[in-house]
Amino acid sequence: MHIPLLTTTLLLLTSLTPTLALPSPSPNANIEARQQQAPIQTITCADYSRIANYTAIDSNSTLRAAFLQASPQGTDPTRVILDRASVEFKAKNLKFDKALNTRCGNLSTVALREVNTNFSRGVVAGWKVAAPVGAEIGAGREVLCVAVFVVMYIGFGACL
């Protein structure tokens, strides 16, 4: 392939531009922060309860799937709710915060117990979970097909 002289020159110049750049200015010692840090908020018992419930739902794949299915918001926004609650629960170390557990009670263990109780009643996070209708449980057709293929394989193998 023929590369013209202009293309070669442009490629050479673009590869040299980082070395030809001007040096960066020295760091300024008079830099001041313009963004104010928000004060750390104390978590309320209601927030702790909500985060603990979502974390308990997120910790069990069956509960998570039922929650995503029952949510009227759709799976993507609901997934974000569960993921953020789980990250916040671990980041703030809520399960082992003694002051919070003294003030509110250990809501993480209560949430684990109550989420399972509610799920056995067909409710996840206040939404009714309906069992799938018309779904077949079993593998009758699959087992039959595999058996036919095995018999055919053995039969054709014996013929050779």
Coordinates of C-alpha atoms in Angstrom, one line a residue:
M1 CA 0.0 0.0 0.0
H2 CA 1.4 3.4 -1.0
I3 CA 1.3 6.1 1.7
P4 CA 1.8 9.6 0.4
L5 CA 4.4 11.9 1.8
L6 CA 1.8 14.3 3.4
T7 CA 0.2 11.4 5.4
T8 CA 3.6 10.2 6.6
T9 CA 4.6 13.7 7.7
L10 CA 1.3 14.2 9.6
L11 CA 1.7 10.9 11.4
L12 CA 5.2 11.8 12.4
L13 CA 4.1 15.2 13.7
T14 CA 1.2 13.8 15.7
S15 CA 3.4 11.2 17.3
L16 CA 5.8 14.0 18.4
T17 CA 3.2 16.4 19.8
P18 CA 3.3 15.1 23.4
T19 CA 7.0 15.7 23.5
L20 CA 6.6 19.2 21.9
A21 CA 3.9 20.3 24.3
L22 CA 4.6 23.1 26.7
P23 CA 5.5 22.1 30.3
S24 CA 2.6 22.3 32.7
P25 CA 2.6 25.3 35.1
S26 CA 3.9 24.7 38.6
P27 CA 1.2 23.8 41.1
N28 CA -0.3 26.8 42.8
A29 CA 0.1 26.9 46.6
N30 CA -2.9 29.2 47.0
I31 CA -5.5 26.6 45.9
E32 CA -8.6 26.7 48.1
A33 CA -11.5 24.2 48.0
R34 CA -14.6 25.6 46.5
Q35 CA -16.8 22.6 47.1
Q36 CA -18.0 22.3 50.6
Q37 CA -18.1 18.8 52.2
A38 CA -21.6 17.9 53.3
P39 CA -21.7 17.0 57.0
I40 CA -22.1 13.4 57.7
Q41 CA -25.7 12.7 58.4
T42 CA -26.8 10.5 61.1
I43 CA -28.9 7.6 59.9
T44 CA -32.5 7.4 61.2
C45 CA -34.2 4.2 62.3
A46 CA -36.6 4.4 59.3
D47 CA -33.6 4.6 56.9
Y48 CA -31.9 1.8 58.7
S49 CA -35.0 -0.4 58.5
R50 CA -35.5 0.4 54.7
I51 CA -31.8 -0.3 53.9
A52 CA -31.8 -3.5 56.0
N53 CA -35.0 -4.8 54.3
Y54 CA -33.6 -4.1 50.8
T55 CA -30.3 -5.7 51.8
A56 CA -32.1 -8.8 53.1
I57 CA -34.0 -9.1 49.8
D58 CA -30.8 -8.6 47.9
S59 CA -28.9 -11.3 49.8
N60 CA -31.3 -14.1 48.6
S61 CA -31.5 -14.8 44.9
T62 CA -35.1 -16.1 45.2
L63 CA -36.3 -13.0 47.0
R64 CA -34.4 -10.8 44.6
A65 CA -36.0 -12.4 41.6
A66 CA -39.5 -12.2 43.1
F67 CA -38.9 -8.5 44.0
L68 CA -37.8 -7.7 40.5
Q69 CA -40.7 -9.5 39.0
A70 CA -43.3 -7.9 41.3
S71 CA -42.0 -4.4 41.1
P72 CA -44.2 -2.0 39.1
Q73 CA -41.2 0.1 38.2
G74 CA -39.5 -2.5 36.0
T75 CA -36.4 -4.5 36.6
D76 CA -33.7 -1.9 35.9
P77 CA -34.7 0.8 38.3
T78 CA -35.6 -1.8 40.9
R79 CA -32.2 -3.5 40.5
V80 CA -30.5 -0.2 41.2
I81 CA -32.5 0.2 44.4
L82 CA -31.3 -3.2 45.7
D83 CA -27.7 -2.7 44.6
R84 CA -27.4 0.8 46.2
A85 CA -29.0 -0.4 49.4
S86 CA -26.6 -3.3 49.7
V87 CA -23.6 -1.1 49.0
E88 CA -24.8 1.5 51.5
F89 CA -25.4 -1.1 54.2
K90 CA -21.9 -2.5 53.8
A91 CA -20.2 0.9 53.5
K92 CA -21.8 2.4 56.6
N93 CA -21.3 -0.9 58.5
L94 CA -24.9 -0.7 59.8
K95 CA -25.1 -4.2 61.1
F96 CA -22.3 -3.7 63.6
D97 CA -23.0 0.0 64.5
K98 CA -23.5 -0.3 68.3
A99 CA -25.0 3.1 68.8
L100 CA -27.5 2.6 66.0
N101 CA -28.4 -0.9 67.1
T102 CA -28.9 0.4 70.7
R103 CA -31.2 3.2 69.5
C104 CA -33.2 1.3 66.9
G105 CA -32.7 -2.4 67.7
N106 CA -30.8 -4.8 65.5
L107 CA -33.0 -4.2 62.4
S108 CA -30.8 -6.2 60.1
T109 CA -31.6 -9.5 61.9
V110 CA -35.2 -8.5 62.2
A111 CA -35.3 -7.8 58.4
L112 CA -33.8 -11.2 57.5
R113 CA -36.4 -13.0 59.6
E114 CA -39.4 -10.9 58.5
V115 CA -38.5 -10.9 54.8
N116 CA -38.6 -14.7 54.8
T117 CA -41.9 -14.8 56.8
N118 CA -43.5 -12.3 54.3
F119 CA -42.2 -14.3 51.3
S120 CA -43.8 -17.5 52.6
R121 CA -47.1 -15.5 52.6
G122 CA -46.5 -14.4 49.0
V123 CA -45.4 -10.8 49.8
V124 CA -42.0 -9.2 49.0
A125 CA -41.5 -5.5 50.1
G126 CA -45.2 -4.9 50.2
W127 CA -45.9 -6.3 46.7
K128 CA -47.9 -9.4 46.1
V129 CA -45.9 -12.1 44.4
A130 CA -48.0 -14.4 42.2
A131 CA -46.8 -17.9 41.3
P132 CA -46.3 -18.5 37.6
V133 CA -49.4 -19.9 36.0
G134 CA -49.2 -22.8 33.5
A135 CA -45.5 -23.4 34.1
E136 CA -44.5 -27.1 33.8
I137 CA -42.2 -28.5 36.4
G138 CA -40.3 -31.5 35.3
A139 CA -38.1 -32.7 32.5
G140 CA -40.2 -35.3 30.7
R141 CA -39.6 -34.2 27.2
E142 CA -36.0 -33.5 27.7
V143 CA -35.3 -36.9 29.3
L144 CA -37.2 -38.6 26.4
C145 CA -35.1 -36.8 23.8
V146 CA -31.9 -37.6 25.5
A147 CA -32.9 -41.3 25.8
V148 CA -33.8 -41.4 22.0
F149 CA -30.4 -39.9 21.1
V150 CA -28.5 -42.3 23.3
V151 CA -30.4 -45.3 21.8
M152 CA -29.7 -44.0 18.3
Y153 CA -26.0 -43.5 19.1
I154 CA -25.7 -46.9 20.5
G155 CA -27.6 -48.4 17.6
F156 CA -25.5 -46.7 15.0
G157 CA -22.3 -47.5 16.8
A158 CA -23.2 -51.2 16.9
C159 CA -23.9 -51.2 13.1
L160 CA -20.4 -49.9 12.3

